[in-house]
């Protein structure tokens, strides 16, 4: 897995590519929480090229959401493929996280 | 397993990277059997969650994975030599209705397994944990 990092104005767009699982969740956690610790307040996660996520990956998403909320920041997820979306759904995360169909909508939502 | 038309057997060492190796084999096995991608994804997620726990906390040296395909049904047996642990009764159920602040980190893995599979069972046999799963297939 790699995480592509782009900036759109005040928003940081993070795109994990490939698999986000127990084998690399530690690395993802370090990258993502590192960005929040550096002061990023608005983050969009683009899941368009994420093939697979396990509970280890969801754990990182929840940690990011907690940190951002505590610091008054915001995150929006977008472009989830159906099987990824189902994992978020059975986790109960769709009701606590903001999810948009496209990156454009996510950027509008977070901005 | 009796009545199986195809079987995949794989021994894994205690290394999280082995889970991806298994996932690729499972993908090939399911593709050959003509199973839908969603079934493959759900099966691999359930295997990943159980094996991650076994490898990270169970102290297992090796895990034997057997997957059998019969008409209308997939069955899985995971056998490891780690400490006795029944994932289906000892792992706490997550409260899915909590907000971001209240929601505890973790505890979702076994929940996924229960959601993805049709039946789950655990037994301790001698020095081994035996986890048995079945998944009814769309007909």
mmCIF file with all atom_site columns, N, CA and C in Angstrom, chain A residues 19 21-23 51-56 58-59 62-63 65-66 69-70 83-84 86-87 90-93 95-97, chain B residues 16-17 19-20 23 38 41-42 44-45 48-49 52 96 98-106 108-109 111-112 115-116:
data_model
loop_
_atom_site.group_PDB
_atom_site.id
_atom_site.type_symbol
_atom_site.label_atom_id
_atom_site.label_alt_id
_atom_site.label_comp_id
_atom_site.label_asym_id
_atom_site.label_entity_id
_atom_site.label_seq_id
_atom_site.pdbx_PDB_ins_code
_atom_site.Cartn_x
_atom_site.Cartn_y
_atom_site.Cartn_z
_atom_site.occupancy
_atom_site.B_iso_or_equiv
_atom_site.pdbx_formal_charge
_atom_site.auth_seq_id
_atom_site.auth_comp_id
_atom_site.auth_asym_id
_atom_site.auth_atom_id
_atom_site.pdbx_PDB_model_num
ATOM 1   N N  . UNK A 1 19  ? -3.929  -2.291  -0.639 1.00 0.00 ? 19  UNK A N  1
ATOM 2   C CA . UNK A 1 19  ? -4.533  -2.935  0.531  1.00 0.00 ? 19  UNK A CA 1
ATOM 3   C C  . UNK A 1 19  ? -4.185  -2.183  1.808  1.00 0.00 ? 19  UNK A C  1
ATOM 4   N N  . UNK A 1 21  ? -4.338  -3.104  5.541  1.00 0.00 ? 21  UNK A N  1
ATOM 5   C CA . UNK A 1 21  ? -4.619  -4.240  6.435  1.00 0.00 ? 21  UNK A CA 1
ATOM 6   C C  . UNK A 1 21  ? -3.641  -4.268  7.610  1.00 0.00 ? 21  UNK A C  1
ATOM 7   N N  . UNK A 1 22  ? -3.662  -5.354  8.373  1.00 0.00 ? 22  UNK A N  1
ATOM 8   C CA . UNK A 1 22  ? -2.828  -5.433  9.583  1.00 0.00 ? 22  UNK A CA 1
ATOM 9   C C  . UNK A 1 22  ? -1.340  -5.345  9.254  1.00 0.00 ? 22  UNK A C  1
ATOM 10  N N  . UNK A 1 23  ? -1.000  -5.717  8.033  1.00 0.00 ? 23  UNK A N  1
ATOM 11  C CA . UNK A 1 23  ? 0.402   -5.726  7.637  1.00 0.00 ? 23  UNK A CA 1
ATOM 12  C C  . UNK A 1 23  ? 0.974   -4.311  7.465  1.00 0.00 ? 23  UNK A C  1
ATOM 13  N N  . UNK A 1 51  ? -8.244  -1.175  -2.718 1.00 0.00 ? 51  UNK A N  1
ATOM 14  C CA . UNK A 1 51  ? -8.796  -2.471  -3.119 1.00 0.00 ? 51  UNK A CA 1
ATOM 15  C C  . UNK A 1 51  ? -9.378  -3.235  -1.942 1.00 0.00 ? 51  UNK A C  1
ATOM 16  N N  . UNK A 1 52  ? -8.802  -2.994  -0.756 1.00 0.00 ? 52  UNK A N  1
ATOM 17  C CA . UNK A 1 52  ? -9.131  -3.861  0.377  1.00 0.00 ? 52  UNK A CA 1
ATOM 18  C C  . UNK A 1 52  ? -8.892  -3.112  1.667  1.00 0.00 ? 52  UNK A C  1
ATOM 19  N N  . UNK A 1 53  ? -9.797  -3.276  2.639  1.00 0.00 ? 53  UNK A N  1
ATOM 20  C CA . UNK A 1 53  ? -9.566  -2.713  3.979  1.00 0.00 ? 53  UNK A CA 1
ATOM 21  C C  . UNK A 1 53  ? -10.069 -3.709  5.011  1.00 0.00 ? 53  UNK A C  1
ATOM 22  N N  . UNK A 1 54  ? -9.303  -3.887  6.088  1.00 0.00 ? 54  UNK A N  1
ATOM 23  C CA . UNK A 1 54  ? -9.732  -4.765  7.181  1.00 0.00 ? 54  UNK A CA 1
ATOM 24  C C  . UNK A 1 54  ? -9.960  -3.905  8.424  1.00 0.00 ? 54  UNK A C  1
ATOM 25  N N  . UNK A 1 55  ? -10.289 -4.555  9.544  1.00 0.00 ? 55  UNK A N  1
ATOM 26  C CA . UNK A 1 55  ? -10.554 -3.794  10.768 1.00 0.00 ? 55  UNK A CA 1
ATOM 27  C C  . UNK A 1 55  ? -9.324  -2.991  11.198 1.00 0.00 ? 55  UNK A C  1
ATOM 28  N N  . UNK A 1 56  ? -8.139  -3.465  10.833 1.00 0.00 ? 56  UNK A N  1
ATOM 29  C CA . UNK A 1 56  ? -6.912  -2.722  11.178 1.00 0.00 ? 56  UNK A CA 1
ATOM 30  C C  . UNK A 1 56  ? -6.896  -1.360  10.474 1.00 0.00 ? 56  UNK A C  1
ATOM 31  N N  . UNK A 1 58  ? -9.735  0.228   9.454  1.00 0.00 ? 58  UNK A N  1
ATOM 32  C CA . UNK A 1 58  ? -10.840 1.026   10.018 1.00 0.00 ? 58  UNK A CA 1
ATOM 33  C C  . UNK A 1 58  ? -10.431 1.668   11.336 1.00 0.00 ? 58  UNK A C  1
ATOM 34  N N  . UNK A 1 59  ? -9.593  0.956   12.072 1.00 0.00 ? 59  UNK A N  1
ATOM 35  C CA . UNK A 1 59  ? -9.077  1.452   13.341 1.00 0.00 ? 59  UNK A CA 1
ATOM 36  C C  . UNK A 1 59  ? -8.327  2.776   13.109 1.00 0.00 ? 59  UNK A C  1
ATOM 37  N N  . UNK A 1 62  ? -10.795 5.586   12.367 1.00 0.00 ? 62  UNK A N  1
ATOM 38  C CA . UNK A 1 62  ? -11.467 6.070   13.577 1.00 0.00 ? 62  UNK A CA 1
ATOM 39  C C  . UNK A 1 62  ? -10.530 6.937   14.415 1.00 0.00 ? 62  UNK A C  1
ATOM 40  N N  . UNK A 1 63  ? -9.255  6.525   14.493 1.00 0.00 ? 63  UNK A N  1
ATOM 41  C CA . UNK A 1 63  ? -8.288  7.330   15.253 1.00 0.00 ? 63  UNK A CA 1
ATOM 42  C C  . UNK A 1 63  ? -8.144  8.719   14.630 1.00 0.00 ? 63  UNK A C  1
ATOM 43  N N  . UNK A 1 65  ? -10.377 10.296  12.816 1.00 0.00 ? 65  UNK A N  1
ATOM 44  C CA . UNK A 1 65  ? -11.620 11.048  13.051 1.00 0.00 ? 65  UNK A CA 1
ATOM 45  C C  . UNK A 1 65  ? -11.666 11.620  14.464 1.00 0.00 ? 65  UNK A C  1
ATOM 46  N N  . UNK A 1 66  ? -11.225 10.823  15.427 1.00 0.00 ? 66  UNK A N  1
ATOM 47  C CA . UNK A 1 66  ? -11.218 11.288  16.826 1.00 0.00 ? 66  UNK A CA 1
ATOM 48  C C  . UNK A 1 66  ? -10.263 12.473  17.003 1.00 0.00 ? 66  UNK A C  1
ATOM 49  N N  . UNK A 1 69  ? -11.600 15.620  15.284 1.00 0.00 ? 69  UNK A N  1
ATOM 50  C CA . UNK A 1 69  ? -12.760 16.175  15.977 1.00 0.00 ? 69  UNK A CA 1
ATOM 51  C C  . UNK A 1 69  ? -12.309 16.906  17.248 1.00 0.00 ? 69  UNK A C  1
ATOM 52  N N  . UNK A 1 70  ? -11.380 16.290  17.982 1.00 0.00 ? 70  UNK A N  1
ATOM 53  C CA . UNK A 1 70  ? -10.878 16.915  19.208 1.00 0.00 ? 70  UNK A CA 1
ATOM 54  C C  . UNK A 1 70  ? -10.209 18.256  18.920 1.00 0.00 ? 70  UNK A C  1
ATOM 55  N N  . UNK A 1 83  ? -17.690 -2.867  -2.144 1.00 0.00 ? 83  UNK A N  1
ATOM 56  C CA . UNK A 1 83  ? -17.296 -3.836  -1.111 1.00 0.00 ? 83  UNK A CA 1
ATOM 57  C C  . UNK A 1 83  ? -16.597 -3.153  0.067  1.00 0.00 ? 83  UNK A C  1
ATOM 58  N N  . UNK A 1 84  ? -15.941 -2.022  -0.209 1.00 0.00 ? 84  UNK A N  1
ATOM 59  C CA . UNK A 1 84  ? -15.297 -1.249  0.867  1.00 0.00 ? 84  UNK A CA 1
ATOM 60  C C  . UNK A 1 84  ? -16.385 -0.555  1.696  1.00 0.00 ? 84  UNK A C  1
ATOM 61  N N  . UNK A 1 86  ? -19.357 -1.511  2.185  1.00 0.00 ? 86  UNK A N  1
ATOM 62  C CA . UNK A 1 86  ? -20.072 -2.474  3.031  1.00 0.00 ? 86  UNK A CA 1
ATOM 63  C C  . UNK A 1 86  ? -19.331 -2.721  4.347  1.00 0.00 ? 86  UNK A C  1
ATOM 64  N N  . UNK A 1 87  ? -18.000 -2.711  4.289  1.00 0.00 ? 87  UNK A N  1
ATOM 65  C CA . UNK A 1 87  ? -17.214 -2.902  5.514  1.00 0.00 ? 87  UNK A CA 1
ATOM 66  C C  . UNK A 1 87  ? -17.450 -1.726  6.478  1.00 0.00 ? 87  UNK A C  1
ATOM 67  N N  . UNK A 1 90  ? -21.083 -2.212  8.011  1.00 0.00 ? 90  UNK A N  1
ATOM 68  C CA . UNK A 1 90  ? -21.267 -3.173  9.106  1.00 0.00 ? 90  UNK A CA 1
ATOM 69  C C  . UNK A 1 90  ? -20.472 -2.775  10.352 1.00 0.00 ? 90  UNK A C  1
ATOM 70  N N  . UNK A 1 91  ? -19.578 -1.809  10.213 1.00 0.00 ? 91  UNK A N  1
ATOM 71  C CA . UNK A 1 91  ? -18.843 -1.280  11.370 1.00 0.00 ? 91  UNK A CA 1
ATOM 72  C C  . UNK A 1 91  ? -19.650 -0.220  12.108 1.00 0.00 ? 91  UNK A C  1
ATOM 73  N N  . UNK A 1 92  ? -20.737 0.248   11.473 1.00 0.00 ? 92  UNK A N  1
ATOM 74  C CA . UNK A 1 92  ? -21.490 1.358   12.046 1.00 0.00 ? 92  UNK A CA 1
ATOM 75  C C  . UNK A 1 92  ? -20.817 2.692   11.759 1.00 0.00 ? 92  UNK A C  1
ATOM 76  N N  . UNK A 1 93  ? -19.774 2.701   10.912 1.00 0.00 ? 93  UNK A N  1
ATOM 77  C CA . UNK A 1 93  ? -19.013 3.924   10.663 1.00 0.00 ? 93  UNK A CA 1
ATOM 78  C C  . UNK A 1 93  ? -19.718 4.879   9.701  1.00 0.00 ? 93  UNK A C  1
ATOM 79  N N  . UNK A 1 95  ? -22.592 5.970   9.932  1.00 0.00 ? 95  UNK A N  1
ATOM 80  C CA . UNK A 1 95  ? -23.403 6.936   10.668 1.00 0.00 ? 95  UNK A CA 1
ATOM 81  C C  . UNK A 1 95  ? -22.560 7.926   11.467 1.00 0.00 ? 95  UNK A C  1
ATOM 82  N N  . UNK A 1 96  ? -21.253 7.663   11.631 1.00 0.00 ? 96  UNK A N  1
ATOM 83  C CA . UNK A 1 96  ? -20.436 8.617   12.399 1.00 0.00 ? 96  UNK A CA 1
ATOM 84  C C  . UNK A 1 96  ? -19.410 9.351   11.527 1.00 0.00 ? 96  UNK A C  1
ATOM 85  N N  . UNK A 1 97  ? -19.186 8.850   10.309 1.00 0.00 ? 97  UNK A N  1
ATOM 86  C CA . UNK A 1 97  ? -18.244 9.520   9.408  1.00 0.00 ? 97  UNK A CA 1
ATOM 87  C C  . UNK A 1 97  ? -19.010 10.095  8.214  1.00 0.00 ? 97  UNK A C  1
ATOM 88  N N  . UNK B 2 16  ? 2.489   -11.780 9.365  1.00 0.00 ? 16  UNK B N  1
ATOM 89  C CA . UNK B 2 16  ? 1.285   -11.129 8.818  1.00 0.00 ? 16  UNK B CA 1
ATOM 90  C C  . UNK B 2 16  ? 1.309   -11.074 7.286  1.00 0.00 ? 16  UNK B C  1
ATOM 91  N N  . UNK B 2 17  ? 2.521   -11.064 6.698  1.00 0.00 ? 17  UNK B N  1
ATOM 92  C CA . UNK B 2 17  ? 2.606   -11.029 5.228  1.00 0.00 ? 17  UNK B CA 1
ATOM 93  C C  . UNK B 2 17  ? 2.047   -12.308 4.604  1.00 0.00 ? 17  UNK B C  1
ATOM 94  N N  . UNK B 2 19  ? -0.738  -13.578 5.219  1.00 0.00 ? 19  UNK B N  1
ATOM 95  C CA . UNK B 2 19  ? -2.187  -13.414 5.004  1.00 0.00 ? 19  UNK B CA 1
ATOM 96  C C  . UNK B 2 19  ? -2.453  -12.947 3.570  1.00 0.00 ? 19  UNK B C  1
ATOM 97  N N  . UNK B 2 20  ? -1.586  -12.111 3.058  1.00 0.00 ? 20  UNK B N  1
ATOM 98  C CA . UNK B 2 20  ? -1.749  -11.653 1.683  1.00 0.00 ? 20  UNK B CA 1
ATOM 99  C C  . UNK B 2 20  ? -1.457  -12.794 0.703  1.00 0.00 ? 20  UNK B C  1
ATOM 100 N N  . UNK B 2 23  ? -4.481  -14.792 0.652  1.00 0.00 ? 23  UNK B N  1
ATOM 101 C CA . UNK B 2 23  ? -5.562  -14.085 -0.059 1.00 0.00 ? 23  UNK B CA 1
ATOM 102 C C  . UNK B 2 23  ? -5.448  -14.286 -1.563 1.00 0.00 ? 23  UNK B C  1
ATOM 103 N N  . UNK B 2 38  ? -17.453 -10.543 -4.712 1.00 0.00 ? 38  UNK B N  1
ATOM 104 C CA . UNK B 2 38  ? -17.908 -10.144 -3.384 1.00 0.00 ? 38  UNK B CA 1
ATOM 105 C C  . UNK B 2 38  ? -17.722 -11.292 -2.372 1.00 0.00 ? 38  UNK B C  1
ATOM 106 N N  . UNK B 2 41  ? -14.032 -11.451 -1.574 1.00 0.00 ? 41  UNK B N  1
ATOM 107 C CA . UNK B 2 41  ? -13.661 -10.362 -0.673 1.00 0.00 ? 41  UNK B CA 1
ATOM 108 C C  . UNK B 2 41  ? -14.090 -10.674 0.771  1.00 0.00 ? 41  UNK B C  1
ATOM 109 N N  . UNK B 2 42  ? -15.340 -11.105 0.919  1.00 0.00 ? 42  UNK B N  1
ATOM 110 C CA . UNK B 2 42  ? -15.861 -11.389 2.259  1.00 0.00 ? 42  UNK B CA 1
ATOM 111 C C  . UNK B 2 42  ? -15.107 -12.540 2.925  1.00 0.00 ? 42  UNK B C  1
ATOM 112 N N  . UNK B 2 44  ? -11.997 -13.518 2.254  1.00 0.00 ? 44  UNK B N  1
ATOM 113 C CA . UNK B 2 44  ? -10.641 -13.076 2.591  1.00 0.00 ? 44  UNK B CA 1
ATOM 114 C C  . UNK B 2 44  ? -10.632 -12.145 3.799  1.00 0.00 ? 44  UNK B C  1
ATOM 115 N N  . UNK B 2 45  ? -11.658 -11.328 3.935  1.00 0.00 ? 45  UNK B N  1
ATOM 116 C CA . UNK B 2 45  ? -11.730 -10.439 5.100  1.00 0.00 ? 45  UNK B CA 1
ATOM 117 C C  . UNK B 2 45  ? -11.875 -11.268 6.385  1.00 0.00 ? 45  UNK B C  1
ATOM 118 N N  . UNK B 2 48  ? -8.548  -12.958 7.127  1.00 0.00 ? 48  UNK B N  1
ATOM 119 C CA . UNK B 2 48  ? -7.592  -11.945 7.561  1.00 0.00 ? 48  UNK B CA 1
ATOM 120 C C  . UNK B 2 48  ? -7.803  -11.599 9.034  1.00 0.00 ? 48  UNK B C  1
ATOM 121 N N  . UNK B 2 49  ? -9.058  -11.341 9.408  1.00 0.00 ? 49  UNK B N  1
ATOM 122 C CA . UNK B 2 49  ? -9.338  -10.920 10.788 1.00 0.00 ? 49  UNK B CA 1
ATOM 123 C C  . UNK B 2 49  ? -8.950  -12.002 11.800 1.00 0.00 ? 49  UNK B C  1
ATOM 124 N N  . UNK B 2 52  ? -5.028  -12.550 11.708 1.00 0.00 ? 52  UNK B N  1
ATOM 125 C CA . UNK B 2 52  ? -4.316  -11.431 12.329 1.00 0.00 ? 52  UNK B CA 1
ATOM 126 C C  . UNK B 2 52  ? -4.314  -11.588 13.851 1.00 0.00 ? 52  UNK B C  1
ATOM 127 N N  . UNK B 2 96  ? -22.327 -0.561  18.046 1.00 0.00 ? 96  UNK B N  1
ATOM 128 C CA . UNK B 2 96  ? -22.266 0.157   16.765 1.00 0.00 ? 96  UNK B CA 1
ATOM 129 C C  . UNK B 2 96  ? -22.972 1.508   16.793 1.00 0.00 ? 96  UNK B C  1
ATOM 130 N N  . UNK B 2 98  ? -22.479 4.006   19.062 1.00 0.00 ? 98  UNK B N  1
ATOM 131 C CA . UNK B 2 98  ? -21.770 5.082   19.756 1.00 0.00 ? 98  UNK B CA 1
ATOM 132 C C  . UNK B 2 98  ? -21.238 6.126   18.765 1.00 0.00 ? 98  UNK B C  1
ATOM 133 N N  . UNK B 2 99  ? -21.059 7.348   19.263 1.00 0.00 ? 99  UNK B N  1
ATOM 134 C CA . UNK B 2 99  ? -20.508 8.429   18.441 1.00 0.00 ? 99  UNK B CA 1
ATOM 135 C C  . UNK B 2 99  ? -18.996 8.327   18.327 1.00 0.00 ? 99  UNK B C  1
ATOM 136 N N  . UNK B 2 100 ? -18.398 9.264   17.573 1.00 0.00 ? 100 UNK B N  1
ATOM 137 C CA . UNK B 2 100 ? -16.945 9.223   17.327 1.00 0.00 ? 100 UNK B CA 1
ATOM 138 C C  . UNK B 2 100 ? -16.148 9.260   18.633 1.00 0.00 ? 100 UNK B C  1
ATOM 139 N N  . UNK B 2 101 ? -16.536 10.145  19.553 1.00 0.00 ? 101 UNK B N  1
ATOM 140 C CA . UNK B 2 101 ? -15.765 10.293  20.791 1.00 0.00 ? 101 UNK B CA 1
ATOM 141 C C  . UNK B 2 101 ? -15.859 9.059   21.685 1.00 0.00 ? 101 UNK B C  1
ATOM 142 N N  . UNK B 2 102 ? -17.063 8.452   21.719 1.00 0.00 ? 102 UNK B N  1
ATOM 143 C CA . UNK B 2 102 ? -17.301 7.339   22.647 1.00 0.00 ? 102 UNK B CA 1
ATOM 144 C C  . UNK B 2 102 ? -16.847 6.004   22.085 1.00 0.00 ? 102 UNK B C  1
ATOM 145 N N  . UNK B 2 103 ? -16.816 5.918   20.754 1.00 0.00 ? 103 UNK B N  1
ATOM 146 C CA . UNK B 2 103 ? -16.533 4.637   20.111 1.00 0.00 ? 103 UNK B CA 1
ATOM 147 C C  . UNK B 2 103 ? -15.115 4.165   20.432 1.00 0.00 ? 103 UNK B C  1
ATOM 148 N N  . UNK B 2 104 ? -14.955 2.984   21.071 1.00 0.00 ? 104 UNK B N  1
ATOM 149 C CA . UNK B 2 104 ? -13.594 2.532   21.371 1.00 0.00 ? 104 UNK B CA 1
ATOM 150 C C  . UNK B 2 104 ? -12.852 2.126   20.093 1.00 0.00 ? 104 UNK B C  1
ATOM 151 N N  . UNK B 2 105 ? -11.522 2.269   20.140 1.00 0.00 ? 105 UNK B N  1
ATOM 152 C CA . UNK B 2 105 ? -10.675 1.867   19.012 1.00 0.00 ? 105 UNK B CA 1
ATOM 153 C C  . UNK B 2 105 ? -10.591 0.339   19.017 1.00 0.00 ? 105 UNK B C  1
ATOM 154 N N  . UNK B 2 106 ? -10.876 -0.289  17.890 1.00 0.00 ? 106 UNK B N  1
ATOM 155 C CA . UNK B 2 106 ? -10.702 -1.736  17.779 1.00 0.00 ? 106 UNK B CA 1
ATOM 156 C C  . UNK B 2 106 ? -11.951 -2.542  18.101 1.00 0.00 ? 106 UNK B C  1
ATOM 157 N N  . UNK B 2 108 ? -13.452 -4.767  16.086 1.00 0.00 ? 108 UNK B N  1
ATOM 158 C CA . UNK B 2 108 ? -14.362 -5.001  14.961 1.00 0.00 ? 108 UNK B CA 1
ATOM 159 C C  . UNK B 2 108 ? -14.100 -6.308  14.213 1.00 0.00 ? 108 UNK B C  1
ATOM 160 N N  . UNK B 2 109 ? -12.887 -6.851  14.350 1.00 0.00 ? 109 UNK B N  1
ATOM 161 C CA . UNK B 2 109 ? -12.485 -7.985  13.526 1.00 0.00 ? 109 UNK B CA 1
ATOM 162 C C  . UNK B 2 109 ? -13.427 -9.184  13.615 1.00 0.00 ? 109 UNK B C  1
ATOM 163 N N  . UNK B 2 111 ? -16.395 -9.289  14.811 1.00 0.00 ? 111 UNK B N  1
ATOM 164 C CA . UNK B 2 111 ? -17.718 -8.838  14.369 1.00 0.00 ? 111 UNK B CA 1
ATOM 165 C C  . UNK B 2 111 ? -17.855 -9.031  12.853 1.00 0.00 ? 111 UNK B C  1
ATOM 166 N N  . UNK B 2 112 ? -16.811 -8.679  12.103 1.00 0.00 ? 112 UNK B N  1
ATOM 167 C CA . UNK B 2 112 ? -16.826 -8.863  10.642 1.00 0.00 ? 112 UNK B CA 1
ATOM 168 C C  . UNK B 2 112 ? -16.987 -10.339 10.287 1.00 0.00 ? 112 UNK B C  1
ATOM 169 N N  . UNK B 2 115 ? -20.456 -11.449 10.695 1.00 0.00 ? 115 UNK B N  1
ATOM 170 C CA . UNK B 2 115 ? -21.319 -10.870 9.667  1.00 0.00 ? 115 UNK B CA 1
ATOM 171 C C  . UNK B 2 115 ? -21.121 -11.545 8.310  1.00 0.00 ? 115 UNK B C  1
ATOM 172 N N  . UNK B 2 116 ? -19.871 -11.862 7.989  1.00 0.00 ? 116 UNK B N  1
ATOM 173 C CA . UNK B 2 116 ? -19.537 -12.372 6.655  1.00 0.00 ? 116 UNK B CA 1
ATOM 174 C C  . UNK B 2 116 ? -19.855 -13.855 6.491  1.00 0.00 ? 116 UNK B C  1
#
